[in-house]
Short mmCIF file of C-alpha atoms and ligand atoms in Angstrom, two decimals:
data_model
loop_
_atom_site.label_atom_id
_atom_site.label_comp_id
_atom_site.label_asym_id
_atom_site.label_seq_id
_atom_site.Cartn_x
_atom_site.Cartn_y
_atom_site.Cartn_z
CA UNK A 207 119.60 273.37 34.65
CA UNK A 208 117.96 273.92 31.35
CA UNK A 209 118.56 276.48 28.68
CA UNK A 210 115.23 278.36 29.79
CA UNK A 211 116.24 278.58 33.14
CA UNK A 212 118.42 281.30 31.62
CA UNK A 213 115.97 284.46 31.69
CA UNK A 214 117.70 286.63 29.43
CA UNK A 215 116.05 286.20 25.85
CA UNK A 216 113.16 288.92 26.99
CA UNK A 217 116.66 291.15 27.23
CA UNK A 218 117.33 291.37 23.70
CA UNK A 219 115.65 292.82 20.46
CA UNK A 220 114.87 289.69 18.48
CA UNK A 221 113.29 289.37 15.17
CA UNK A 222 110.16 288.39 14.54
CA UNK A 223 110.21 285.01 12.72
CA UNK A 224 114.08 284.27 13.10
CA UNK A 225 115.83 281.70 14.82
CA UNK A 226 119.19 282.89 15.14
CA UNK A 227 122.15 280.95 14.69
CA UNK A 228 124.79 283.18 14.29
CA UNK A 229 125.59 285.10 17.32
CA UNK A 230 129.10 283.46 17.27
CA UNK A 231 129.82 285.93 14.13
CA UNK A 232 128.04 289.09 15.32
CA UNK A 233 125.35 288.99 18.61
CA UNK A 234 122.17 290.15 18.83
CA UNK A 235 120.99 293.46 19.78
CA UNK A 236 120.48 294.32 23.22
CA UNK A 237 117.00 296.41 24.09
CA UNK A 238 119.10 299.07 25.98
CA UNK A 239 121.07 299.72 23.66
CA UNK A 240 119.12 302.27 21.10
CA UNK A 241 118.52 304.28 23.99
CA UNK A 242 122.34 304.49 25.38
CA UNK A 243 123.49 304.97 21.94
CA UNK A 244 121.05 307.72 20.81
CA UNK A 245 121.71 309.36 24.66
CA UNK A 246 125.51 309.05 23.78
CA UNK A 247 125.17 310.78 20.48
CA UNK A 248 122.65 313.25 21.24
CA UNK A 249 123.17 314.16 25.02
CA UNK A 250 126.81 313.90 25.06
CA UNK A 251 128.38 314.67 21.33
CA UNK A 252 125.38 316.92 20.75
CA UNK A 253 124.70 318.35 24.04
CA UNK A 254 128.15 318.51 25.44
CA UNK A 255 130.54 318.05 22.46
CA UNK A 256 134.57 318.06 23.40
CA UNK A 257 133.18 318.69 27.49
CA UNK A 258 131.73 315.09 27.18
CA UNK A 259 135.37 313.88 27.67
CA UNK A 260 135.30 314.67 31.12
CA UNK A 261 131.66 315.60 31.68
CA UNK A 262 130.70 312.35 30.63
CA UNK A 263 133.32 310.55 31.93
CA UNK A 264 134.39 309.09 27.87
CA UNK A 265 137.88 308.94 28.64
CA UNK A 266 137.79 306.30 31.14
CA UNK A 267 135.21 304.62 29.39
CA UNK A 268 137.75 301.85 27.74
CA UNK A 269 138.99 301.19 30.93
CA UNK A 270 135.44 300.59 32.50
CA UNK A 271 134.74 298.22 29.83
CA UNK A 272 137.75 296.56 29.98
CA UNK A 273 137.05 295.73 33.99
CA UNK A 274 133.76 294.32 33.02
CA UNK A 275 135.15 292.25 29.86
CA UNK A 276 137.83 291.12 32.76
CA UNK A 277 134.96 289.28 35.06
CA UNK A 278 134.03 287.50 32.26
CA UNK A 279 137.45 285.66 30.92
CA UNK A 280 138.78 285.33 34.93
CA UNK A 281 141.30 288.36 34.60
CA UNK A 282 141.97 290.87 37.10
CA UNK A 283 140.94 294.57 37.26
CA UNK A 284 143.21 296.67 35.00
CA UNK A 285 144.57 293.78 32.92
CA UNK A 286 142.95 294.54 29.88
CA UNK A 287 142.55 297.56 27.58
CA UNK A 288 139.72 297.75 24.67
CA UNK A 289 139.97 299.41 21.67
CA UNK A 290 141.19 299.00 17.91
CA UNK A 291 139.89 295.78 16.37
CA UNK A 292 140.86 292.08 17.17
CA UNK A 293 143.77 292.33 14.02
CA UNK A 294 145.33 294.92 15.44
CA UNK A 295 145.49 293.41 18.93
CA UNK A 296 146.47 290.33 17.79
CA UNK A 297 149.79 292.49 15.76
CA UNK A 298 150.53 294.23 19.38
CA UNK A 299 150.33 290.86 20.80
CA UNK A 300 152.80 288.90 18.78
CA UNK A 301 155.23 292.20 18.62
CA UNK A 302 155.60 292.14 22.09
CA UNK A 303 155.78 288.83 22.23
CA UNK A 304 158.77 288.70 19.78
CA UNK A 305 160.70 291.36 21.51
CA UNK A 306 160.58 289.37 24.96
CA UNK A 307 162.11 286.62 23.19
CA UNK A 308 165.05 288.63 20.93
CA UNK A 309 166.96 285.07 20.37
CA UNK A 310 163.96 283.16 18.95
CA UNK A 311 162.72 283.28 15.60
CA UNK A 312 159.43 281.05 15.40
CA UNK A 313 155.90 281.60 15.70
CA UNK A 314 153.83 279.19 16.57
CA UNK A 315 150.25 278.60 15.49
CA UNK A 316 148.23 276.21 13.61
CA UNK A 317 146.75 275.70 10.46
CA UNK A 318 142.98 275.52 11.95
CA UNK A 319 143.66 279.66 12.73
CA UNK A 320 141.12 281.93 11.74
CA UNK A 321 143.23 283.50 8.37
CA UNK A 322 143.79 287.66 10.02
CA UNK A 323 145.25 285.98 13.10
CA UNK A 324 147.93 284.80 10.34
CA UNK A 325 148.08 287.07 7.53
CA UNK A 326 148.87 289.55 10.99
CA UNK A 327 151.80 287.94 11.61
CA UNK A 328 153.11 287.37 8.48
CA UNK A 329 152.85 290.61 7.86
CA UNK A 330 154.63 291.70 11.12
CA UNK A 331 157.26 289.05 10.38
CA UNK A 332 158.19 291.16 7.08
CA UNK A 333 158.54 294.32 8.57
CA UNK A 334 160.69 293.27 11.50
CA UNK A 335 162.63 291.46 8.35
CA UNK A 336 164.33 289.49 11.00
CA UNK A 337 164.59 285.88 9.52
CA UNK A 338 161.71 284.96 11.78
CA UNK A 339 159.09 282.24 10.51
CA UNK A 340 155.53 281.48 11.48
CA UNK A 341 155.04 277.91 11.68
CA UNK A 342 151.30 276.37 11.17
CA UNK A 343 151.17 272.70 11.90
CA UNK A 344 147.83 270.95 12.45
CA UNK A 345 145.82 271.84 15.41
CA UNK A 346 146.92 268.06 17.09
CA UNK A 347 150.05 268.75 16.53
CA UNK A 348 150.58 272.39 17.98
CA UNK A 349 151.19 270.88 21.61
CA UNK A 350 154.07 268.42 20.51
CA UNK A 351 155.44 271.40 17.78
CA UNK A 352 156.55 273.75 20.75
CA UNK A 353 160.80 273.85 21.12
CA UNK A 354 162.76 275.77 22.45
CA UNK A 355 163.25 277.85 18.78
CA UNK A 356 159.99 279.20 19.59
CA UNK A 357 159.06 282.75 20.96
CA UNK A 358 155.75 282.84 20.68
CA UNK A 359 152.53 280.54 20.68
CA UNK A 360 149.62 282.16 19.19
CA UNK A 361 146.19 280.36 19.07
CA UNK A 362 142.70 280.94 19.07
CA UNK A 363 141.17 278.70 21.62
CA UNK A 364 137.56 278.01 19.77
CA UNK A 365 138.27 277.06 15.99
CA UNK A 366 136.25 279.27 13.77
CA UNK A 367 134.98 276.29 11.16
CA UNK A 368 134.54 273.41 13.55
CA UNK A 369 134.24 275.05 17.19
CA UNK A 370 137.17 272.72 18.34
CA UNK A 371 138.67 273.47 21.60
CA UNK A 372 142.27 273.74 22.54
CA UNK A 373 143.24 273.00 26.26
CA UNK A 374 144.51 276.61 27.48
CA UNK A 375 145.91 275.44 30.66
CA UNK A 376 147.76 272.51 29.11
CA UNK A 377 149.40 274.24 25.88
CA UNK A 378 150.19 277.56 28.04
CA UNK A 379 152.11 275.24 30.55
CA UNK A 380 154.04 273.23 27.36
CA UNK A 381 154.90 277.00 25.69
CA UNK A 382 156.41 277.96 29.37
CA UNK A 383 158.41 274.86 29.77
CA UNK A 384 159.77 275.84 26.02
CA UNK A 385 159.99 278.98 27.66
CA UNK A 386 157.67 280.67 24.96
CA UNK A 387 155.49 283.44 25.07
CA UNK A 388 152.13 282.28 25.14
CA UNK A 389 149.35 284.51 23.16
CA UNK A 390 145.43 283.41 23.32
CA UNK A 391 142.71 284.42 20.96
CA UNK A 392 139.40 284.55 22.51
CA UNK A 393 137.30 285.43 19.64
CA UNK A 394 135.15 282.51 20.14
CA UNK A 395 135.72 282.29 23.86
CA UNK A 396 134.56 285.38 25.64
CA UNK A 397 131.04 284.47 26.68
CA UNK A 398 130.71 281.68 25.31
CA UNK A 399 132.13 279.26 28.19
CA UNK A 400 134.42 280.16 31.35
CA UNK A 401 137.48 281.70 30.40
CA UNK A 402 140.33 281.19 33.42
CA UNK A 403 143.04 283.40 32.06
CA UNK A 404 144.65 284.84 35.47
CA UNK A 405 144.80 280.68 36.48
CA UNK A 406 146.68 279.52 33.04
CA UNK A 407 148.99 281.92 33.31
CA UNK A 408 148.86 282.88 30.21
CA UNK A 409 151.23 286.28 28.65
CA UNK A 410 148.72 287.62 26.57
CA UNK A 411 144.96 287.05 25.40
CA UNK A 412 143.32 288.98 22.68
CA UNK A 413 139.78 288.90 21.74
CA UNK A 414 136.32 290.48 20.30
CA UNK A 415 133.36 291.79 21.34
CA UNK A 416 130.95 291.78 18.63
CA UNK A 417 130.51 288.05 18.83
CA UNK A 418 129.43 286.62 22.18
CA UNK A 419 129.43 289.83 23.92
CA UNK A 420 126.67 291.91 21.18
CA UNK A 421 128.72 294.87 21.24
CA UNK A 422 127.70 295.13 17.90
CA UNK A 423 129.22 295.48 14.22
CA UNK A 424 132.79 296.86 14.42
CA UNK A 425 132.60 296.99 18.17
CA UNK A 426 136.16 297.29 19.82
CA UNK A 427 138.71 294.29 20.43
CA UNK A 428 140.20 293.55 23.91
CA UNK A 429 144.20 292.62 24.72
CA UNK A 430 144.75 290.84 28.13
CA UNK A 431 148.53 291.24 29.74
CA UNK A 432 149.73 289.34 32.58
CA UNK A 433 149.86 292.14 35.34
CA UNK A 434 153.25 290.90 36.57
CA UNK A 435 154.97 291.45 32.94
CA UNK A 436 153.12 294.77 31.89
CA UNK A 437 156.04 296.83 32.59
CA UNK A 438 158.10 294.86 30.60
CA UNK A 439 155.65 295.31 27.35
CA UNK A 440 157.01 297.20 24.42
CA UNK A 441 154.47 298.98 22.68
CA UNK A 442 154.59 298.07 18.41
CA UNK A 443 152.47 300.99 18.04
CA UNK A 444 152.68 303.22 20.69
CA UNK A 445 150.25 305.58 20.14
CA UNK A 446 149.84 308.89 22.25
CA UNK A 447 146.47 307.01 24.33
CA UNK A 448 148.92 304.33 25.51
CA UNK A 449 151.07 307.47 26.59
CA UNK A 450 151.91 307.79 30.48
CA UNK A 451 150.25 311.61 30.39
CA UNK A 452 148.53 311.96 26.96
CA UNK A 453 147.24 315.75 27.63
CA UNK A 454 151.34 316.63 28.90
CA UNK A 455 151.87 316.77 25.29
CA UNK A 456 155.49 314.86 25.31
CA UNK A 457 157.48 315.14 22.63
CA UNK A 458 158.75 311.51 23.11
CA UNK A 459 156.63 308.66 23.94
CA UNK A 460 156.25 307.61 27.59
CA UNK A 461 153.84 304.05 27.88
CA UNK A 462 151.31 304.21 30.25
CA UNK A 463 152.40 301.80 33.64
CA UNK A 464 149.35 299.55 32.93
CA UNK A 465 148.02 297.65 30.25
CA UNK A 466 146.50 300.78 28.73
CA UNK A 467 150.01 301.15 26.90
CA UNK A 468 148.49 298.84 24.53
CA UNK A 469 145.90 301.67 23.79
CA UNK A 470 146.39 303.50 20.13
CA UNK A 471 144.43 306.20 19.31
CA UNK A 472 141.46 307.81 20.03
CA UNK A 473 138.71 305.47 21.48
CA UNK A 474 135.58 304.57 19.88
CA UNK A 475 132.77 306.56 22.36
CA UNK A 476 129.85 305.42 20.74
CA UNK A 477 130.65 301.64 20.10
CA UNK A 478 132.24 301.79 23.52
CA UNK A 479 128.89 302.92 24.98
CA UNK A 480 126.90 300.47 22.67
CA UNK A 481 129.06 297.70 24.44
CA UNK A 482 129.01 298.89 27.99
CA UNK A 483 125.08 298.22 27.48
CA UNK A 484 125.10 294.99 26.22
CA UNK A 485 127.34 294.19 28.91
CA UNK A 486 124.36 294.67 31.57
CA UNK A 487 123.16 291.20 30.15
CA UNK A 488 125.86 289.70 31.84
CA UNK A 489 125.21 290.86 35.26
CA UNK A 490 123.94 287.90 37.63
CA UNK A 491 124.83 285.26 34.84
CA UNK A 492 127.79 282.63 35.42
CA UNK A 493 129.54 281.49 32.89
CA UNK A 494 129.30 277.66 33.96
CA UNK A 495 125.42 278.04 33.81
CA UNK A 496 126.02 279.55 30.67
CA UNK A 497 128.27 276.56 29.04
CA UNK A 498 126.22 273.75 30.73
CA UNK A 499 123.20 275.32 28.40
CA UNK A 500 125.58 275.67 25.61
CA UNK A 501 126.00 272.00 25.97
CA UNK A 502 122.44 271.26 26.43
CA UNK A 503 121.55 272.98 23.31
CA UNK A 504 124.44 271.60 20.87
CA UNK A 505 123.93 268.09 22.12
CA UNK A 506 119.84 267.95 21.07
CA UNK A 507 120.66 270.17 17.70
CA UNK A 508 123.36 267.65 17.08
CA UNK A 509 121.16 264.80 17.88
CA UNK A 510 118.15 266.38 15.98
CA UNK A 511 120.22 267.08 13.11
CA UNK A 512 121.92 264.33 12.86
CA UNK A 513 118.47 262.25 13.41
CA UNK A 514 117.14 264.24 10.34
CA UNK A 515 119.62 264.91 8.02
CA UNK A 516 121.69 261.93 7.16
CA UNK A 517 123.26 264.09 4.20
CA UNK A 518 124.89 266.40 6.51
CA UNK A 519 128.48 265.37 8.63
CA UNK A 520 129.42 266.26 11.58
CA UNK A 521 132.39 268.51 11.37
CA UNK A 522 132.51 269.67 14.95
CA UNK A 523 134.15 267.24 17.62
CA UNK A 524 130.94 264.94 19.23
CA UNK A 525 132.56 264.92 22.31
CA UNK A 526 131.00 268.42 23.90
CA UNK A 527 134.03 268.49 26.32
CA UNK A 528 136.07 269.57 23.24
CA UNK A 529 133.77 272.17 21.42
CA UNK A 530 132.97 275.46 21.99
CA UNK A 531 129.41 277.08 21.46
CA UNK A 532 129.02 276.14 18.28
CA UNK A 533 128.09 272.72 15.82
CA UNK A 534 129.69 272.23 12.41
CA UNK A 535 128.01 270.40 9.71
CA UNK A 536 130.18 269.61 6.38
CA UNK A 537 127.80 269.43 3.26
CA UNK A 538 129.06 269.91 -0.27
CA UNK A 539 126.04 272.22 -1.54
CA UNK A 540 126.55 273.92 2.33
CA UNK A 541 126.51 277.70 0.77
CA UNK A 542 123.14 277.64 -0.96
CA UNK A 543 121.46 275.44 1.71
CA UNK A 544 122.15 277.89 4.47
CA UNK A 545 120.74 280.51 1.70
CA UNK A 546 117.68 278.85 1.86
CA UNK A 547 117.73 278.35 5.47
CA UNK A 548 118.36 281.80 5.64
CA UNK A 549 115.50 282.50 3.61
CA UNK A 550 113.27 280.70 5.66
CA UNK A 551 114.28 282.60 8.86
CA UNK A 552 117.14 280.04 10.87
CA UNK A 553 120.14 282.23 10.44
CA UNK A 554 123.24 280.41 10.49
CA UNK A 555 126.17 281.31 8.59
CA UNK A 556 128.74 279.23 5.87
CA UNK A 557 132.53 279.02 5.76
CA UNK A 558 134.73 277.87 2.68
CA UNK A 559 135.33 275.36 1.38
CA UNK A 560 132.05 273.20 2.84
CA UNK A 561 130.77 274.27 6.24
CA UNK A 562 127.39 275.27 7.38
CA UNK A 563 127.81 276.84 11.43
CA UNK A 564 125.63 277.65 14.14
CA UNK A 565 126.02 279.39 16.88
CA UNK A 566 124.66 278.43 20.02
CA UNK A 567 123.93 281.39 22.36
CA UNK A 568 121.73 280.28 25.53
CA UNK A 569 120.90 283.85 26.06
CA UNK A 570 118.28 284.19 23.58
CA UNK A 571 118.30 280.52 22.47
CA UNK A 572 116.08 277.79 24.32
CA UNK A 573 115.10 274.25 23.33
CA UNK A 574 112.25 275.18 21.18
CA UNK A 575 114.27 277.23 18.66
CA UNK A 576 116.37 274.30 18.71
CA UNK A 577 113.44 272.17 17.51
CA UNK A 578 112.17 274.95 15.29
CA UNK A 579 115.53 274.61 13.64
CA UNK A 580 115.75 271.33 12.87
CA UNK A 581 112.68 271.19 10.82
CA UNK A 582 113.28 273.98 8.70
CA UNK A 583 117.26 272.18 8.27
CA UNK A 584 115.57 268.97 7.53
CA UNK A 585 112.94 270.81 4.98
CA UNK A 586 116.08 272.32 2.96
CA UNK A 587 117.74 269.24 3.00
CA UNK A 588 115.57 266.53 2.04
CA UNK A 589 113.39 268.46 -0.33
CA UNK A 590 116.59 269.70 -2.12
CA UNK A 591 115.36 273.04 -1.47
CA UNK A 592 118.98 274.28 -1.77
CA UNK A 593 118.77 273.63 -5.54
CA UNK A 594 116.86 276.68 -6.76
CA UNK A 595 119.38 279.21 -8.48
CA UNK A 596 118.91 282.09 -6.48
CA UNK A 597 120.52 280.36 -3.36
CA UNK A 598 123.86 279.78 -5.86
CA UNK A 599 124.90 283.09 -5.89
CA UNK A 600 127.16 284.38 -3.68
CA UNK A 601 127.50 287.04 -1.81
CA UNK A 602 130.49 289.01 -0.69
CA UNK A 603 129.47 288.28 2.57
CA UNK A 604 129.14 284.85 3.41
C1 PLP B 598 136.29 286.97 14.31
C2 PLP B 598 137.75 286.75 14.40
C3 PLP B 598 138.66 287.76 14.03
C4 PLP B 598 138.20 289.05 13.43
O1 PLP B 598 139.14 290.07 13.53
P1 PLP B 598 138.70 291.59 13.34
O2 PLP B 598 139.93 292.36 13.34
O3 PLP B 598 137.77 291.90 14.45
O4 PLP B 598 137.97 291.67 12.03
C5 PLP B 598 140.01 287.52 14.22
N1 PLP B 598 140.46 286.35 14.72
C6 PLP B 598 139.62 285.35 15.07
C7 PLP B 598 140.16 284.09 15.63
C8 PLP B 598 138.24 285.52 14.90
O5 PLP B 598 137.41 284.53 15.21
#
């Protein structure tokens, strides 16, 4: 099986003269997508305006989403509910998560999490003002850091900097024999390599879609419940679309039965629509085939890099067992070489203090970008390309 045995690259809209490296931060653009999003907005809004709700079937569009988001992290129909962005998810998450376990006063995550996840809880923790504390040991340490003082366990599977894996099924069994609440973050998970989240058991899973998925910028976040607990699940902000019967106007609020009590407000139509498109990539694709080209990629841009660029270290795990869909290089002048990568069309992306990251998406990636790649790295790097002014100053986007 081979990267190219993947036929999905003639799916997307890809730049001339770009090798893209950065679909782990925000995906490329699927070619039906214009076309849904201009028939969404001109057809529906325009044609049909507030009829569209029904006419259109809008208001069970999160829902539909959410079933096809489900098939691709191994979760059952009408376990998860889109909407809102990953933040906010990961806020309802740990809230509910705190008020299953009223005697407990920890959080649990580690200090490899990407810095919303935290500042989330934090945040959370002072408004409940309940002498709870969020605890952030080192990622090697989370497993052994799990007592019985904690409530909940809330990490992101993928680490954002290095693409590090944590072993779902292993922590998710230590947090239940603590008897925590176990929360995943699948930011860097959801198409990016099989997802089993019915099998570990896991409480709840939270995750984006603009990344692996190309839902595109600002497209909505996804929360996962266990089915057997929804009931259970107190709303932190219980917004009238997580209401039993929105449209019966109750004065007092009601959750819906299913997951969709973790729905807010209002729903997004047109990103919605935007990612129910790039969703049709997915269809006939399995996630194995998908990580075994993952695999196949990282290990000859590793070996390619590493081959070329003696200056640059490894900052991703070698062993491709533990790594998600992305490779990690440290280098101290990192920003302004991927500048001039940039520049010269291999999009990657950099990360404070010292990391230059790619993202590996066998989609629209094959071996020959790969190689393409490399050069241009090894052109930046050994002709000190990365020295020229321009590629020192920073944006506010980085
Ligand atoms: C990308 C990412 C986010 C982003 O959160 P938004 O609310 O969508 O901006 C949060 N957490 C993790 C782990 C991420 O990788």
């Amino acid at each position: 099986m081979s990267a190219s045995n993947l036929p999905k690259k003639e799916l997307f809209e890809l730049p001339e003269g770009v090798i893209y490296l950065d679909g782990n931060s925000l995906g490329c653009l699927p070619k039906g997508v214009v076309d849904r999003a201009s028939e969404t907005i001109e057809r529906e809004w325009g044609g049909q305006l507030i009829r569209a709700w029904n006419s259109a079937d809008w208001i069970s569009l999160p829902r539909r989403v959410g079933d096809r988001i489900a098939r691709l992290v191994g979760a059952a129909e009408g376990s998860i509910a889109t909407g809102d962005t990953l933040s906010i998810k990961v806020y309802q998450a740990v809230a509910a998560a705190l008020k299953m376990r009223p005697g407990r006063k920890v959080v649990l995550s580690d200090s490899g999490n990407f810095p919303t996840d935290l500042y989330m809880v934090r945040g959370l923790l002072q408004t409940l003002d309940g002498g709870h504390e969020l605890r952030t040991p080192e990622p090697e340490q989370v497993a052994d850091s799990i007592d019985e003082s904690v409530a909940a366990v809330l990490l992101t599977q993928v680490d954002y900097r290095t693409g590090r894996t944590h072993d779902m099924a292993e922590i998710t069994r230590r947090a239940h024999e603590a008897g925590a609440v176990m929360i995943w973050d699948l930011a860097h998970s959801a198409g990016a390599l099989p997802v089993d989240l019915a099998g570990c058991g896991t409480e709840f899973a939270v995750g984006c879609t603009y990344k692996y998925l190309n839902g595109g910028p600002g497209a909505p976040a996804f929360i996962y419940v266990r089915p057997d607990i929804v009931s259970g699940v107190e709303p932190a902000l219980a917004g009238w679309m997580g209401h039993d019967a929105p449209f019966a106007m109750e004065l007092f609020y009601r959750p819906a039965m299913s997951t969709e009590r973790l729905r807010v407000g209002t729903p997004p139509i047109v990103q919605l629509a935007i990612l129910d498109e790039a969703l049709n990539v997915w269809e006939g694709v399995r996630l194995e085939d998908i990580r075994k080209a993952s695999i196949e990629l990282s290990e000859l841009f590793i070996a390619e890099v590493e081959r070329r660029c003696p200056q640059l270290t490894l900052a991703s795990p070698r062993d491709a067992g533990k790594r998600g869909s992305q490779v990690s290089f440290a280098f101290e002048n990192g920003y302004a070489a991927m500048q001039a990568l940039i520049d010269r069309g291999v999009i990657g992306d950099f990360r404070a203090p010292n990391i230059m990251r790619f993202g590996l998406t066998p989609l629209y990636l094959d071996n020959g970008d790969i190689m393409s790649a490399a050069e241009v790295i090894e052109e930046v790097i050994s002709e000190e390309l990365y020295r020229d002014p321009k590629y020192n100053v920073r944006s506010r986007v980085t």
